[in-house]
mmCIF file of C-alpha atoms in Angstrom:
data_model
loop_
_atom_site.group_PDB
_atom_site.id
_atom_site.type_symbol
_atom_site.label_atom_id
_atom_site.label_comp_id
_atom_site.label_asym_id
_atom_site.label_seq_id
_atom_site.Cartn_x
_atom_site.Cartn_y
_atom_site.Cartn_z
ATOM 1 C CA MET A 162 122.887 139.012 119.611
ATOM 2 C CA THR A 163 124.521 135.562 118.937
ATOM 3 C CA GLU A 164 125.216 134.061 115.535
ATOM 4 C CA ASN A 165 124.045 130.184 115.714
ATOM 5 C CA THR A 166 126.595 128.479 114.039
ATOM 6 C CA ASP A 167 125.474 124.567 114.333
ATOM 7 C CA VAL A 168 125.862 122.808 111.282
ATOM 8 C CA ILE A 169 123.828 119.909 110.527
ATOM 9 C CA ALA A 170 125.925 117.569 108.164
ATOM 10 C CA ALA A 171 123.877 117.069 104.536
ATOM 11 C CA ASP A 172 123.133 113.980 104.276
ATOM 12 C CA ALA A 173 121.448 113.502 108.260
ATOM 13 C CA PRO A 174 118.091 113.036 108.234
ATOM 14 C CA ALA A 175 115.605 114.318 110.446
ATOM 15 C CA ASP A 176 114.405 111.627 112.152
ATOM 16 C CA ASP A 177 116.086 107.929 113.161
ATOM 17 C CA SER A 178 115.725 107.188 109.008
ATOM 18 C CA PRO A 179 119.183 106.092 108.037
ATOM 19 C CA THR A 180 121.220 108.372 105.773
ATOM 20 C CA LEU A 181 122.576 107.810 102.396
ATOM 21 C CA ASP A 182 125.644 106.494 103.764
ATOM 22 C CA GLN A 183 124.083 103.276 105.952
ATOM 23 C CA LEU A 184 121.616 102.761 103.498
ATOM 24 C CA GLU A 185 124.124 102.328 100.379
ATOM 25 C CA LYS A 186 126.039 100.140 103.246
ATOM 26 C CA GLU A 187 123.690 97.692 103.944
ATOM 27 C CA GLY A 188 122.656 97.355 100.562
ATOM 28 C CA ASP A 189 126.354 96.523 100.104
ATOM 29 C CA ILE A 190 126.591 93.699 102.880
ATOM 30 C CA ALA A 191 123.251 92.563 101.997
ATOM 31 C CA ALA A 192 124.675 91.972 98.575
ATOM 32 C CA ASP A 193 127.538 90.128 99.303
ATOM 33 C CA TYR A 194 125.424 87.716 101.610
ATOM 34 C CA ILE A 195 122.777 87.698 98.523
ATOM 35 C CA GLU A 196 125.529 86.810 96.511
ATOM 36 C CA GLU A 197 127.052 83.956 98.675
ATOM 37 C CA PHE A 198 123.249 82.594 98.470
ATOM 38 C CA LEU A 199 123.311 81.677 95.253
ATOM 39 C CA ASP A 200 126.553 80.986 94.936
ATOM 40 C CA ILE A 201 125.643 77.943 97.381
ATOM 41 C CA CYS A 202 122.398 77.192 95.714
ATOM 42 C CA ASP A 203 124.490 77.167 91.993
ATOM 43 C CA LEU A 204 121.973 80.158 90.825
ATOM 44 C CA ASP A 205 123.165 83.185 88.422
ATOM 45 C CA GLY A 206 121.580 85.941 89.314
ATOM 46 C CA ASP A 207 122.418 89.916 88.831
ATOM 47 C CA ILE A 208 122.154 92.043 92.224
ATOM 48 C CA ASP A 209 121.016 95.929 91.667
ATOM 49 C CA ILE A 210 120.991 98.124 94.641
ATOM 50 C CA ASP A 211 119.006 100.677 95.561
ATOM 51 C CA ALA A 212 117.933 103.120 98.095
ATOM 52 C CA ARG A 213 114.415 104.167 98.030
ATOM 53 C CA ASN A 214 111.996 105.310 100.303
ATOM 54 C CA GLY A 215 114.691 105.052 103.618
ATOM 55 C CA ARG A 216 115.340 101.765 102.825
ATOM 56 C CA ALA A 217 117.900 99.623 100.968
ATOM 57 C CA TYR A 218 116.522 98.044 98.300
ATOM 58 C CA LEU A 219 118.067 94.613 96.855
ATOM 59 C CA SER A 220 116.870 93.505 93.364
ATOM 60 C CA VAL A 221 117.971 89.925 91.948
ATOM 61 C CA GLN A 222 117.389 89.352 88.177
ATOM 62 C CA ALA A 223 118.683 86.181 85.767
ATOM 63 C CA THR A 224 118.593 86.579 82.178
ATOM 64 C CA ASP A 225 116.829 83.056 82.252
ATOM 65 C CA ALA A 226 113.791 83.715 84.504
ATOM 66 C CA ASP A 227 113.262 80.031 85.428
ATOM 67 C CA ASN A 228 116.755 80.336 86.973
ATOM 68 C CA LEU A 229 115.163 81.544 90.145
ATOM 69 C CA ARG A 230 111.510 80.597 89.553
ATOM 70 C CA LEU A 231 111.207 78.866 93.255
ATOM 71 C CA LEU A 232 113.167 81.660 94.804
ATOM 72 C CA SER A 233 110.524 84.211 93.207
ATOM 73 C CA LYS A 234 107.409 82.428 95.734
ATOM 74 C CA PRO A 235 106.554 84.797 97.978
ATOM 75 C CA GLU A 236 107.395 83.013 101.257
ATOM 76 C CA THR A 237 110.707 82.334 100.225
ATOM 77 C CA VAL A 238 111.569 85.752 99.312
ATOM 78 C CA ASN A 239 110.253 87.317 102.763
ATOM 79 C CA ALA A 240 112.148 84.431 104.419
ATOM 80 C CA LEU A 241 115.161 85.208 102.462
ATOM 81 C CA GLN A 242 114.601 88.499 102.885
ATOM 82 C CA GLU A 243 114.277 87.645 107.084
ATOM 83 C CA LEU A 244 117.705 86.486 107.035
ATOM 84 C CA THR A 245 119.425 88.919 105.113
ATOM 85 C CA ARG A 246 117.983 91.727 107.085
ATOM 86 C CA LEU A 247 120.080 89.496 110.044
ATOM 87 C CA ALA A 248 122.989 89.405 108.087
ATOM 88 C CA VAL A 249 122.951 93.198 107.607
ATOM 89 C CA GLN A 250 122.033 93.681 111.152
ATOM 90 C CA ASN A 251 125.054 91.031 112.523
ATOM 91 C CA LYS A 252 127.416 93.480 110.918
ATOM 92 C CA THR A 253 126.289 96.901 111.401
ATOM 93 C CA GLY A 254 124.803 96.621 114.918
ATOM 94 C CA SER A 255 121.273 98.069 113.335
ATOM 95 C CA PHE A 256 117.893 97.273 112.742
ATOM 96 C CA SER A 257 117.871 96.674 108.651
ATOM 97 C CA ARG A 258 114.410 97.862 106.879
ATOM 98 C CA LEU A 259 115.804 96.004 103.630
ATOM 99 C CA ILE A 260 113.579 95.037 100.743
ATOM 100 C CA LEU A 261 114.224 92.137 98.884
ATOM 101 C CA ASP A 262 113.250 91.420 95.339
ATOM 102 C CA ILE A 263 113.974 88.618 93.408
ATOM 103 C CA GLY A 264 112.815 87.792 89.581
ATOM 104 C CA GLY A 265 110.171 90.367 90.008
ATOM 105 C CA SER A 266 108.388 89.076 92.746
ATOM 106 C CA ARG A 267 107.782 92.621 94.740
ATOM 107 C CA ASP A 268 105.886 93.773 91.249
ATOM 108 C CA ALA A 269 103.894 90.405 90.678
ATOM 109 C CA ARG A 270 102.875 90.901 94.341
ATOM 110 C CA GLN A 271 101.830 94.215 94.438
ATOM 111 C CA THR A 272 99.628 93.547 91.836
ATOM 112 C CA GLU A 273 98.031 90.820 93.429
ATOM 113 C CA LEU A 274 97.700 93.079 96.131
ATOM 114 C CA ALA A 275 96.175 96.038 94.176
ATOM 115 C CA SER A 276 93.795 92.816 92.779
ATOM 116 C CA LEU A 277 92.865 92.234 96.340
ATOM 117 C CA VAL A 278 92.580 96.064 97.511
ATOM 118 C CA ALA A 279 90.086 96.197 94.406
ATOM 119 C CA ARG A 280 88.094 92.968 94.796
ATOM 120 C CA ALA A 281 87.371 94.456 98.960
ATOM 121 C CA ILE A 282 86.490 97.769 98.329
ATOM 122 C CA GLU A 283 83.906 96.183 95.863
ATOM 123 C CA ARG A 284 82.291 94.143 98.353
ATOM 124 C CA ILE A 285 81.860 97.844 100.663
ATOM 125 C CA GLN A 286 80.598 99.442 97.631
ATOM 126 C CA GLY A 287 78.240 96.638 97.440
ATOM 127 C CA GLY A 288 77.193 97.700 101.232
ATOM 128 C CA ALA A 289 79.379 95.563 103.542
ATOM 129 C CA ALA A 290 80.454 97.768 106.444
ATOM 130 C CA GLU A 291 84.056 96.432 105.681
ATOM 131 C CA ALA A 292 86.288 94.251 104.064
ATOM 132 C CA SER A 293 89.662 92.038 105.641
ATOM 133 C CA LEU A 294 92.548 90.787 103.794
ATOM 134 C CA PRO A 295 94.863 87.937 105.183
ATOM 135 C CA ALA A 296 97.286 88.590 106.674
ATOM 136 C CA MET A 297 100.550 89.873 105.745
ATOM 137 C CA SER A 298 104.142 91.539 106.170
ATOM 138 C CA SER A 299 104.288 95.169 107.401
ATOM 139 C CA TYR A 300 105.482 95.884 103.385
ATOM 140 C CA GLU A 301 102.685 94.696 102.259
ATOM 141 C CA ARG A 302 100.562 96.040 104.443
ATOM 142 C CA LYS A 303 102.161 99.007 104.159
ATOM 143 C CA LEU A 304 101.454 98.849 100.057
ATOM 144 C CA VAL A 305 97.845 98.210 100.903
ATOM 145 C CA HIS A 306 97.733 100.932 103.019
ATOM 146 C CA ASP A 307 98.514 103.300 100.128
ATOM 147 C CA LEU A 308 96.484 101.914 97.813
ATOM 148 C CA VAL A 309 93.881 102.439 100.143
ATOM 149 C CA SER A 310 94.135 105.648 100.726
ATOM 150 C CA GLU A 311 94.254 106.518 96.508
ATOM 151 C CA ALA A 312 90.558 104.990 96.109
ATOM 152 C CA GLY A 313 89.254 107.195 98.467
ATOM 153 C CA PHE A 314 89.205 104.706 101.266
ATOM 154 C CA VAL A 315 90.047 104.140 105.002
ATOM 155 C CA SER A 316 92.353 101.135 106.408
ATOM 156 C CA GLU A 317 93.884 99.980 109.646
ATOM 157 C CA SER A 318 95.922 97.160 110.604
ATOM 158 C CA LYS A 319 94.252 94.638 113.738
ATOM 159 C CA GLY A 320 95.750 90.926 114.521
ATOM 160 C CA GLU A 321 99.245 90.511 116.768
ATOM 161 C CA GLY A 322 102.413 88.800 114.991
ATOM 162 C CA ARG A 323 101.594 86.438 111.898
ATOM 163 C CA ASP A 324 97.695 87.187 111.903
ATOM 164 C CA ARG A 325 98.316 91.030 111.579
ATOM 165 C CA HIS A 326 95.847 92.286 108.365
ATOM 166 C CA THR A 327 94.494 95.037 107.252
ATOM 167 C CA VAL A 328 90.671 96.123 107.614
ATOM 168 C CA ILE A 329 89.356 98.328 104.655
ATOM 169 C CA SER A 330 86.418 100.843 105.314
ATOM 170 C CA ALA A 331 84.588 103.610 103.560
ATOM 171 C CA SER A 332 85.410 105.826 106.674
#
């Protein structure tokens, strides 16, 4: 009888998910990129780096909320997030699923999405077979799928590219 001596590294993921070390490296690269961006824009902001759900998560806050007001608009955050992901990918050679939050924009958007989901569910409870939500990013669709599931309903993404959206139904 032979003994199996294979050793698996403690921080190696069971799938293709990035390790904690990789996420921390992504976060550091992204923080440097965002810090340079803020310097160019002559804006002050504190950057926090975290790893959540297999993603690097950067949060930019300022003591003066107006300081980041323009950057915290959803379209601006998404565009800056994509640029930051590209900067990380350029340095690491790997695709990044980094999440960027500026001035609490992600929490505000999650509240908006929860309201959209609640109204869609009301339409279904009122007799509609399904309810479609507007097109949104993959991250936002994931949040919607989670909210819909928690409410006991079913959702699926439909469409392609920028038109990809979520459709909610009772079953």
